[in-house]
């Protein structure tokens, strides 16, 4: 039997709910920097945004460094220029460090195929909570976000795998009933589960929910 898929369900609309953006597929978090929720459709772009911003901060710091050395050695006499040099270097370095820690954290999450919400609250399976339930291995996890072709990984184009509704699971032992068993995520009588088997022997799950 091939790899099964599990619908990540956090609410009756089959996706996490943000107070600002409503239902978001594979929601990671709400980012005030971009005034939008980060989820399935823009997670790759968010990571690239962090990486591009880090490079820009590094560029600003590198171009200002020579003037900071002049200021430090007393070769810069213009008072206004001193303020500009110190301000630019301080802001560039502080933003670079902040972005570096944030990008490192999200790269760690990507390597585990885990969202920020799942890092704080593990998804619930039939056997109980499991933070590594969607961990397929580092290489496959990276392809889930960046796509199968590495030449497109650093380009701002959508290449993520999937449709945002179903995701491959690590374990095949839950093929009979991989859906969440926590009843508080479902309204009684509002969901129907339908299991189908394809000709190749793959088990899939279809979830129908009434609004």
mmCIF file of C-alpha atoms in Angstrom:
data_model
loop_
_atom_site.group_PDB
_atom_site.id
_atom_site.type_symbol
_atom_site.label_atom_id
_atom_site.label_comp_id
_atom_site.label_asym_id
_atom_site.label_seq_id
_atom_site.Cartn_x
_atom_site.Cartn_y
_atom_site.Cartn_z
ATOM 1 C CA UNK A 1 0.000 0.000 0.000
ATOM 2 C CA UNK A 2 1.468 3.349 -0.962
ATOM 3 C CA UNK A 3 1.837 6.425 1.242
ATOM 4 C CA UNK A 4 -1.451 7.662 2.663
ATOM 5 C CA UNK A 5 -2.571 11.216 3.171
ATOM 6 C CA UNK A 6 -4.174 12.973 6.092
ATOM 7 C CA UNK A 7 -6.355 16.044 6.034
ATOM 8 C CA UNK A 8 -5.054 18.527 8.579
ATOM 9 C CA UNK A 9 -8.192 19.575 10.419
ATOM 10 C CA UNK A 10 -8.199 22.260 13.096
ATOM 11 C CA UNK A 11 -11.766 23.565 12.806
ATOM 12 C CA UNK A 12 -15.061 22.951 11.066
ATOM 13 C CA UNK A 13 -13.787 24.728 7.931
ATOM 14 C CA UNK A 14 -11.002 22.129 7.511
ATOM 15 C CA UNK A 15 -8.226 24.668 8.142
ATOM 16 C CA UNK A 16 -6.958 26.858 11.006
ATOM 17 C CA UNK A 17 -8.878 30.068 11.577
ATOM 18 C CA UNK A 18 -7.134 33.432 11.914
ATOM 19 C CA UNK A 19 -8.964 36.302 13.586
ATOM 20 C CA UNK A 20 -7.912 38.544 10.686
ATOM 21 C CA UNK A 21 -7.716 36.264 7.635
ATOM 22 C CA UNK A 22 -10.368 33.622 8.502
ATOM 23 C CA UNK A 23 -9.682 30.088 7.197
ATOM 24 C CA UNK A 24 -6.138 29.531 5.952
ATOM 25 C CA UNK A 25 -4.870 26.291 4.420
ATOM 26 C CA UNK A 26 -1.942 24.830 6.390
ATOM 27 C CA UNK A 27 -1.762 28.009 8.446
ATOM 28 C CA UNK A 28 1.645 28.688 9.966
ATOM 29 C CA UNK A 29 1.130 32.067 11.643
ATOM 30 C CA UNK A 30 -0.190 35.583 11.052
ATOM 31 C CA UNK A 31 2.692 37.847 10.027
ATOM 32 C CA UNK A 32 2.311 41.575 10.785
ATOM 33 C CA UNK A 33 5.293 42.336 8.530
ATOM 34 C CA UNK A 34 3.352 41.360 5.425
ATOM 35 C CA UNK A 35 -0.097 41.973 6.975
ATOM 36 C CA UNK A 36 -1.252 38.511 5.985
ATOM 37 C CA UNK A 37 -1.396 34.929 7.161
ATOM 38 C CA UNK A 38 1.433 32.605 6.188
ATOM 39 C CA UNK A 39 0.160 29.244 4.974
ATOM 40 C CA UNK A 40 0.233 26.747 2.154
ATOM 41 C CA UNK A 41 -0.012 29.230 -0.726
ATOM 42 C CA UNK A 42 2.690 31.677 0.422
ATOM 43 C CA UNK A 43 4.994 29.836 2.855
ATOM 44 C CA UNK A 44 7.758 29.505 0.264
ATOM 45 C CA UNK A 45 7.472 33.212 -0.566
ATOM 46 C CA UNK A 46 7.720 34.061 3.131
ATOM 47 C CA UNK A 47 10.947 32.073 3.467
ATOM 48 C CA UNK A 48 12.371 33.741 0.369
ATOM 49 C CA UNK A 49 11.328 37.128 1.754
ATOM 50 C CA UNK A 50 13.352 36.440 4.895
ATOM 51 C CA UNK A 51 16.336 35.289 2.855
ATOM 52 C CA UNK A 52 16.223 38.248 0.453
ATOM 53 C CA UNK A 53 15.868 40.664 3.390
ATOM 54 C CA UNK A 54 18.904 39.142 5.081
ATOM 55 C CA UNK A 55 20.963 39.622 1.929
ATOM 56 C CA UNK A 56 19.809 43.235 1.657
ATOM 57 C CA UNK A 57 20.755 43.963 5.275
ATOM 58 C CA UNK A 58 24.142 42.368 4.648
ATOM 59 C CA UNK A 59 24.604 44.544 1.554
ATOM 60 C CA UNK A 60 23.721 47.729 3.490
ATOM 61 C CA UNK A 61 26.088 46.843 6.340
ATOM 62 C CA UNK A 62 28.917 46.051 3.906
ATOM 63 C CA UNK A 63 28.551 49.344 2.018
ATOM 64 C CA UNK A 64 28.384 51.399 5.234
ATOM 65 C CA UNK A 65 31.259 49.582 6.949
ATOM 66 C CA UNK A 66 34.008 51.643 5.278
ATOM 67 C CA UNK A 67 32.395 54.884 6.474
ATOM 68 C CA UNK A 68 32.003 53.462 9.964
ATOM 69 C CA UNK A 69 35.737 52.716 9.999
ATOM 70 C CA UNK A 70 36.386 56.323 8.942
ATOM 71 C CA UNK A 71 34.116 57.518 11.754
ATOM 72 C CA UNK A 72 35.864 55.251 14.269
ATOM 73 C CA UNK A 73 39.332 56.475 13.281
ATOM 74 C CA UNK A 74 38.288 60.125 13.247
ATOM 75 C CA UNK A 75 38.408 60.548 9.480
ATOM 76 C CA UNK A 76 34.714 61.460 9.204
ATOM 77 C CA UNK A 77 34.147 65.074 10.252
ATOM 78 C CA UNK A 78 30.597 65.754 9.017
ATOM 79 C CA UNK A 79 28.265 65.530 12.025
ATOM 80 C CA UNK A 80 25.198 64.567 9.989
ATOM 81 C CA UNK A 81 27.147 61.884 8.144
ATOM 82 C CA UNK A 82 28.160 60.353 11.481
ATOM 83 C CA UNK A 83 24.533 59.966 12.517
ATOM 84 C CA UNK A 84 23.544 58.441 9.181
ATOM 85 C CA UNK A 85 26.432 55.962 9.247
ATOM 86 C CA UNK A 86 25.742 54.830 12.809
ATOM 87 C CA UNK A 87 21.998 54.564 12.212
ATOM 88 C CA UNK A 88 22.313 52.575 8.992
ATOM 89 C CA UNK A 89 24.863 50.164 10.404
ATOM 90 C CA UNK A 90 22.916 49.621 13.628
ATOM 91 C CA UNK A 91 19.603 49.009 11.841
ATOM 92 C CA UNK A 92 21.178 46.734 9.227
ATOM 93 C CA UNK A 93 22.970 44.595 11.826
ATOM 94 C CA UNK A 94 19.946 44.357 14.151
ATOM 95 C CA UNK A 95 17.581 43.380 11.337
ATOM 96 C CA UNK A 96 20.118 40.903 9.972
ATOM 97 C CA UNK A 97 20.417 39.151 13.336
ATOM 98 C CA UNK A 98 16.632 39.100 13.853
ATOM 99 C CA UNK A 99 16.009 37.715 10.383
ATOM 100 C CA UNK A 100 18.765 35.156 10.775
ATOM 101 C CA UNK A 101 17.187 33.690 13.914
ATOM 102 C CA UNK A 102 13.688 33.751 12.374
ATOM 103 C CA UNK A 103 14.835 32.132 9.117
ATOM 104 C CA UNK A 104 16.845 29.522 11.014
ATOM 105 C CA UNK A 105 13.774 28.602 13.056
ATOM 106 C CA UNK A 106 11.600 28.228 9.960
ATOM 107 C CA UNK A 107 14.275 26.214 8.158
ATOM 108 C CA UNK A 108 14.238 23.868 11.152
ATOM 109 C CA UNK A 109 10.437 23.617 10.869
ATOM 110 C CA UNK A 110 10.661 22.910 7.134
ATOM 111 C CA UNK A 111 13.234 20.165 7.733
ATOM 112 C CA UNK A 112 10.655 18.470 9.998
ATOM 113 C CA UNK A 113 7.657 19.258 7.752
ATOM 114 C CA UNK A 114 6.040 21.038 10.675
ATOM 115 C CA UNK A 115 4.188 24.356 10.937
ATOM 116 C CA UNK A 116 4.549 26.847 13.777
ATOM 117 C CA UNK A 117 1.110 25.845 15.090
ATOM 118 C CA UNK A 118 2.109 22.167 15.046
ATOM 119 C CA UNK A 119 5.351 22.998 16.877
ATOM 120 C CA UNK A 120 3.313 24.362 19.795
ATOM 121 C CA UNK A 121 0.349 21.979 19.525
ATOM 122 C CA UNK A 122 1.026 18.581 17.989
ATOM 123 C CA UNK A 123 -1.513 17.221 15.463
ATOM 124 C CA UNK A 124 -3.706 14.496 16.921
ATOM 125 C CA UNK A 125 -3.847 11.039 15.337
ATOM 126 C CA UNK A 126 -5.661 7.872 16.403
ATOM 127 C CA UNK A 127 -2.675 6.840 18.483
ATOM 128 C CA UNK A 128 -2.440 10.297 20.067
ATOM 129 C CA UNK A 129 -0.534 13.554 19.448
ATOM 130 C CA UNK A 130 2.532 13.245 17.255
ATOM 131 C CA UNK A 131 4.652 16.238 16.210
ATOM 132 C CA UNK A 132 6.504 14.086 13.675
ATOM 133 C CA UNK A 133 3.414 12.617 12.023
ATOM 134 C CA UNK A 134 4.138 14.428 8.740
ATOM 135 C CA UNK A 135 7.927 14.092 8.848
ATOM 136 C CA UNK A 136 8.978 12.310 5.645
ATOM 137 C CA UNK A 137 12.715 12.927 5.924
ATOM 138 C CA UNK A 138 14.637 16.151 5.315
ATOM 139 C CA UNK A 139 14.836 15.888 1.522
ATOM 140 C CA UNK A 140 11.152 15.065 1.017
ATOM 141 C CA UNK A 141 10.167 17.702 3.563
ATOM 142 C CA UNK A 142 12.063 20.360 1.614
ATOM 143 C CA UNK A 143 10.332 19.308 -1.594
ATOM 144 C CA UNK A 144 6.934 19.699 0.087
ATOM 145 C CA UNK A 145 7.587 23.450 0.398
ATOM 146 C CA UNK A 146 10.035 24.262 -2.405
ATOM 147 C CA UNK A 147 8.972 21.712 -5.011
ATOM 148 C CA UNK A 148 10.736 18.822 -6.731
ATOM 149 C CA UNK A 149 12.963 20.973 -9.000
ATOM 150 C CA UNK A 150 15.852 22.595 -7.149
ATOM 151 C CA UNK A 151 16.471 25.160 -9.902
ATOM 152 C CA UNK A 152 13.238 26.902 -8.849
ATOM 153 C CA UNK A 153 13.854 26.852 -5.090
ATOM 154 C CA UNK A 154 15.316 30.360 -4.865
ATOM 155 C CA UNK A 155 12.938 31.922 -7.382
ATOM 156 C CA UNK A 156 9.721 33.675 -6.242
ATOM 157 C CA UNK A 157 7.381 31.305 -8.077
ATOM 158 C CA UNK A 158 4.923 28.854 -6.558
ATOM 159 C CA UNK A 159 6.357 25.328 -6.676
ATOM 160 C CA UNK A 160 5.012 23.712 -3.485
ATOM 161 C CA UNK A 161 3.643 20.182 -3.737
ATOM 162 C CA UNK A 162 -0.010 19.404 -3.088
ATOM 163 C CA UNK A 163 -3.311 21.227 -2.956
ATOM 164 C CA UNK A 164 -3.254 22.428 0.666
ATOM 165 C CA UNK A 165 -6.006 20.003 1.736
ATOM 166 C CA UNK A 166 -4.151 16.699 2.084
ATOM 167 C CA UNK A 167 -0.580 15.871 3.000
ATOM 168 C CA UNK A 168 1.548 12.707 2.977
ATOM 169 C CA UNK A 169 2.102 11.031 6.341
ATOM 170 C CA UNK A 170 5.152 9.340 7.776
ATOM 171 C CA UNK A 171 3.379 6.230 9.038
ATOM 172 C CA UNK A 172 1.388 3.741 7.009
ATOM 173 C CA UNK A 173 -0.067 2.056 10.078
ATOM 174 C CA UNK A 174 -3.010 4.495 10.187
ATOM 175 C CA UNK A 175 -4.222 3.726 6.685
ATOM 176 C CA UNK A 176 -7.567 2.439 7.925
ATOM 177 C CA UNK A 177 -8.539 5.645 9.687
ATOM 178 C CA UNK A 178 -5.923 8.411 9.574
ATOM 179 C CA UNK A 179 -8.263 11.262 10.425
ATOM 180 C CA UNK A 180 -8.079 13.094 13.718
ATOM 181 C CA UNK A 181 -9.783 11.304 16.548
ATOM 182 C CA UNK A 182 -10.199 14.364 18.745
ATOM 183 C CA UNK A 183 -13.955 14.946 18.664
ATOM 184 C CA UNK A 184 -13.706 18.556 19.778
ATOM 185 C CA UNK A 185 -12.528 19.468 16.257
ATOM 186 C CA UNK A 186 -15.775 18.206 14.719
ATOM 187 C CA UNK A 187 -19.396 19.165 15.070
ATOM 188 C CA UNK A 188 -21.487 16.057 15.523
ATOM 189 C CA UNK A 189 -23.549 15.240 12.438
ATOM 190 C CA UNK A 190 -21.809 17.808 10.249
ATOM 191 C CA UNK A 191 -19.149 15.607 8.672
ATOM 192 C CA UNK A 192 -19.174 12.464 6.593
ATOM 193 C CA UNK A 193 -16.077 10.365 5.937
ATOM 194 C CA UNK A 194 -15.850 8.357 2.794
ATOM 195 C CA UNK A 195 -13.037 5.878 2.114
ATOM 196 C CA UNK A 196 -12.127 4.938 -1.429
ATOM 197 C CA UNK A 197 -9.514 2.636 -2.893
ATOM 198 C CA UNK A 198 -7.881 3.267 -6.231
ATOM 199 C CA UNK A 199 -6.810 0.640 -8.727
ATOM 200 C CA UNK A 200 -3.207 0.967 -7.575
ATOM 201 C CA UNK A 201 -4.166 0.005 -4.049
ATOM 202 C CA UNK A 202 -3.777 3.483 -2.556
ATOM 203 C CA UNK A 203 -6.199 4.268 0.249
ATOM 204 C CA UNK A 204 -7.538 7.804 0.289
ATOM 205 C CA UNK A 205 -9.934 9.687 2.506
ATOM 206 C CA UNK A 206 -12.604 12.106 1.367
ATOM 207 C CA UNK A 207 -14.125 14.496 3.889
ATOM 208 C CA UNK A 208 -17.409 16.223 3.209
ATOM 209 C CA UNK A 209 -18.464 19.005 5.536
ATOM 210 C CA UNK A 210 -21.637 21.049 5.578
ATOM 211 C CA UNK A 211 -21.400 24.765 6.207
#
